[in-house]
Amino acid sequence: MTINPVLIKSSFAIVEPHGADVAGYFYQHLFEHNPGVRSLFAEHLSDQQDRLWAALGALVTHLEDTETLVGILQDLGRRHAAYGALPEHFPAVGASLLATLAHFAGEEAWTPEVEESWTAVYGVVSGTMSEALTAAKNSAS
Ligand code: HEM
């Protein structure tokens, strides 16, 4: 599977103007399909929604700058150790993220190539974050 940065950026540009609705849709999807993870998050999600959204924008911006991207993901992964996130949560988050992007991109823009590229991006994101999270947990114990 390959990452096509042009497709990632062009599809993200369609989704981005939907702003807070995107994060709202994502959390609704995640909690509906994985009620068990709701208790890890604060009761009121509004700050959290903005931060997740900003993080996604930063990842897309630095997509071709591997060193910066990996640094951001490692920091994010280490912080997630304190949130109670586990490597096994990542597939559920990835599924909700892709469903959200597909919903807001719309049928015409969400081509098999776009989906494949986002799947590959999420593979890098979840792999790098999970490794840093596991390392942080191991060093703390
Ligand atoms: C694409 C992968 C993910 C991204 C980009 C992401 C991004 C973020 C960001 C930016 C924050 C705000 C705090 C900070 O910057 O440290 C955050 C908090 C959090 N994330 Fe994630 N996250 C991801 C995956 C996950 C997964 C797999 C879980 C596990 C269920 C998770 C659970 C949480 C929790 C519990 C918080 C704290 C929420 C609160 O304070 O209520 N995240 N995440």
Short mmCIF file of C-alpha atoms and ligand atoms in Angstrom, two decimals:
data_model
loop_
_atom_site.label_atom_id
_atom_site.label_comp_id
_atom_site.label_asym_id
_atom_site.label_seq_id
_atom_site.Cartn_x
_atom_site.Cartn_y
_atom_site.Cartn_z
CA MET A 1 0.00 0.00 0.00
CA THR A 2 1.34 3.40 -0.90
CA ILE A 3 0.78 6.91 0.39
CA ASN A 4 -0.09 9.39 -2.32
CA PRO A 5 0.41 12.82 -0.67
CA VAL A 6 -1.48 14.61 -3.46
CA LEU A 7 -4.58 12.48 -2.84
CA ILE A 8 -4.29 12.85 0.94
CA LYS A 9 -4.04 16.63 0.72
CA SER A 10 -6.78 17.05 -1.89
CA SER A 11 -9.26 14.87 0.03
CA PHE A 12 -8.39 16.53 3.35
CA ALA A 13 -9.00 19.93 1.70
CA ILE A 14 -12.59 18.85 0.95
CA VAL A 15 -13.18 17.58 4.50
CA GLU A 16 -11.44 20.42 6.39
CA PRO A 17 -14.00 23.22 5.80
CA HIS A 18 -16.59 21.11 7.68
CA GLY A 19 -14.62 21.99 10.84
CA ALA A 20 -16.07 20.92 14.18
CA ASP A 21 -18.75 18.76 12.50
CA VAL A 22 -16.00 16.37 11.40
CA ALA A 23 -14.69 15.79 14.93
CA GLY A 24 -18.28 15.50 16.20
CA TYR A 25 -19.09 12.83 13.63
CA PHE A 26 -15.85 10.98 14.42
CA TYR A 27 -16.52 10.74 18.18
CA GLN A 28 -20.14 9.75 17.66
CA HIS A 29 -19.03 6.98 15.30
CA LEU A 30 -16.23 5.83 17.66
CA PHE A 31 -18.41 5.69 20.79
CA GLU A 32 -21.36 4.11 18.99
CA HIS A 33 -19.18 1.24 17.71
CA ASN A 34 -16.87 1.05 20.78
CA PRO A 35 -18.82 2.13 23.87
CA GLY A 36 -16.01 0.75 26.06
CA VAL A 37 -13.59 3.58 25.17
CA ARG A 38 -16.00 6.43 26.10
CA SER A 39 -14.88 6.42 29.75
CA LEU A 40 -11.24 7.15 28.75
CA PHE A 41 -12.34 10.59 27.49
CA ALA A 42 -13.41 13.61 29.50
CA GLU A 43 -17.16 14.03 29.84
CA HIS A 44 -17.17 17.21 27.76
CA LEU A 45 -15.35 16.78 24.51
CA SER A 46 -15.24 20.27 23.02
CA ASP A 47 -11.54 21.06 23.77
CA GLN A 48 -10.53 17.57 22.85
CA GLN A 49 -12.35 17.82 19.51
CA ASP A 50 -10.33 20.89 18.54
CA ARG A 51 -7.02 19.31 19.58
CA LEU A 52 -7.58 16.12 17.64
CA TRP A 53 -8.56 18.14 14.62
CA ALA A 54 -5.43 20.35 14.90
CA ALA A 55 -3.28 17.21 15.23
CA LEU A 56 -4.73 15.73 12.05
CA GLY A 57 -4.06 18.98 10.18
CA ALA A 58 -0.44 18.96 11.42
CA LEU A 59 0.02 15.36 10.25
CA VAL A 60 -1.25 16.18 6.77
CA THR A 61 0.95 19.32 6.62
CA HIS A 62 4.09 17.32 7.52
CA LEU A 63 3.25 14.24 5.48
CA GLU A 64 6.36 14.53 3.32
CA ASP A 65 8.68 15.62 6.13
CA THR A 66 9.27 12.20 7.69
CA GLU A 67 11.54 13.39 10.49
CA THR A 68 9.04 15.99 11.77
CA LEU A 69 6.12 13.61 11.27
CA VAL A 70 7.73 10.77 13.24
CA GLY A 71 8.66 13.22 16.05
CA ILE A 72 5.07 14.49 16.32
CA LEU A 73 3.70 10.93 16.35
CA GLN A 74 6.18 9.71 18.97
CA ASP A 75 5.34 12.63 21.31
CA LEU A 76 1.63 12.05 20.75
CA GLY A 77 2.02 8.30 21.36
CA ARG A 78 3.96 8.88 24.61
CA ARG A 79 1.23 11.25 25.88
CA HIS A 80 -1.42 8.65 25.05
CA ALA A 81 0.12 6.22 27.55
CA ALA A 82 -1.22 8.55 30.28
CA TYR A 83 -4.71 8.64 28.70
CA GLY A 84 -5.18 4.87 29.10
CA ALA A 85 -5.01 4.30 25.34
CA LEU A 86 -3.79 0.84 24.30
CA PRO A 87 -2.31 -0.39 21.00
CA GLU A 88 -5.43 -2.54 20.51
CA HIS A 89 -7.60 0.63 20.43
CA PHE A 90 -5.93 1.91 17.28
CA PRO A 91 -7.84 -0.20 14.71
CA ALA A 92 -11.19 1.06 16.10
CA VAL A 93 -10.01 4.68 15.98
CA GLY A 94 -8.69 4.13 12.43
CA ALA A 95 -12.01 2.65 11.29
CA SER A 96 -13.93 5.65 12.68
CA LEU A 97 -11.44 8.09 11.19
CA LEU A 98 -11.76 6.54 7.73
CA ALA A 99 -15.56 6.38 7.97
CA THR A 100 -15.58 10.08 8.91
CA LEU A 101 -13.28 11.12 6.08
CA ALA A 102 -15.33 9.07 3.60
CA HIS A 103 -18.56 10.67 4.83
CA PHE A 104 -17.35 14.27 4.48
CA ALA A 105 -15.29 13.76 1.31
CA GLY A 106 -18.39 12.39 -0.43
CA GLU A 107 -18.76 9.44 -2.78
CA GLU A 108 -17.19 11.10 -5.79
CA ALA A 109 -13.97 12.17 -4.05
CA TRP A 110 -13.62 9.04 -1.87
CA THR A 111 -12.15 6.80 -4.58
CA PRO A 112 -10.47 3.42 -3.89
CA GLU A 113 -7.07 5.13 -4.37
CA VAL A 114 -7.92 7.80 -1.79
CA GLU A 115 -9.09 5.16 0.68
CA GLU A 116 -5.94 3.11 0.09
CA SER A 117 -3.74 6.14 0.69
CA TRP A 118 -5.50 7.05 3.96
CA THR A 119 -5.28 3.43 5.11
CA ALA A 120 -1.53 3.56 4.50
CA VAL A 121 -1.22 6.89 6.37
CA TYR A 122 -3.13 5.48 9.32
CA GLY A 123 -0.84 2.43 9.30
CA VAL A 124 2.16 4.73 9.82
CA VAL A 125 0.31 6.86 12.41
CA SER A 126 -0.91 3.94 14.49
CA GLY A 127 2.34 1.97 14.19
CA THR A 128 4.51 4.89 15.31
CA MET A 129 2.14 6.04 18.08
CA SER A 130 1.64 2.47 19.41
CA GLU A 131 5.38 1.83 19.59
CA ALA A 132 6.03 5.07 21.49
CA LEU A 133 3.05 4.39 23.78
CA THR A 134 4.28 0.87 24.58
CA ALA A 135 7.84 2.10 25.20
CA ALA A 136 6.54 4.84 27.54
CA LYS A 137 4.42 2.33 29.48
CA ASN A 138 7.35 -0.10 29.80
CA SER A 139 9.74 2.57 31.02
CA ALA A 140 7.19 3.78 33.59
CA SER A 141 6.65 0.29 35.06
C1 HEM B 1 -4.81 8.96 14.79
C2 HEM B 1 -4.55 8.64 16.04
C3 HEM B 1 -4.76 9.64 17.15
C4 HEM B 1 -4.56 11.00 17.14
C5 HEM B 1 -4.06 11.88 15.99
C6 HEM B 1 -4.92 11.48 18.46
C7 HEM B 1 -4.84 12.80 18.87
C8 HEM B 1 -5.09 13.25 20.14
C9 HEM B 1 -4.82 14.60 20.61
C10 HEM B 1 -4.22 15.73 19.77
C11 HEM B 1 -5.20 14.67 21.90
C12 HEM B 1 -5.14 15.93 22.80
C13 HEM B 1 -4.08 15.78 23.88
C14 HEM B 1 -2.63 15.74 23.38
O1 HEM B 1 -2.26 16.42 22.40
O2 HEM B 1 -1.86 14.98 24.01
C15 HEM B 1 -5.70 13.35 22.27
C16 HEM B 1 -6.19 13.01 23.52
C17 HEM B 1 -6.70 11.77 23.84
N1 HEM B 1 -6.74 10.66 23.01
FE1 HEM B 1 -6.06 10.54 21.14
N2 HEM B 1 -5.35 10.41 19.22
C18 HEM B 1 -5.27 9.28 18.46
C19 HEM B 1 -5.59 7.99 18.83
C20 HEM B 1 -6.16 7.66 20.03
C21 HEM B 1 -6.54 6.32 20.44
C22 HEM B 1 -6.32 5.04 19.63
C23 HEM B 1 -7.09 6.40 21.68
C24 HEM B 1 -7.66 5.27 22.49
C25 HEM B 1 -8.92 5.14 22.72
C26 HEM B 1 -7.06 7.81 22.07
C27 HEM B 1 -7.52 8.33 23.25
C28 HEM B 1 -7.32 9.62 23.71
C29 HEM B 1 -7.70 10.08 25.04
C30 HEM B 1 -8.39 9.25 26.11
C31 HEM B 1 -7.32 11.43 25.12
C32 HEM B 1 -7.50 12.37 26.31
C33 HEM B 1 -8.89 12.90 26.20
C34 HEM B 1 -9.37 13.75 27.34
O3 HEM B 1 -8.57 14.47 27.98
O4 HEM B 1 -10.57 13.68 27.53
N3 HEM B 1 -6.50 8.53 21.05
N4 HEM B 1 -5.61 12.52 21.18
#
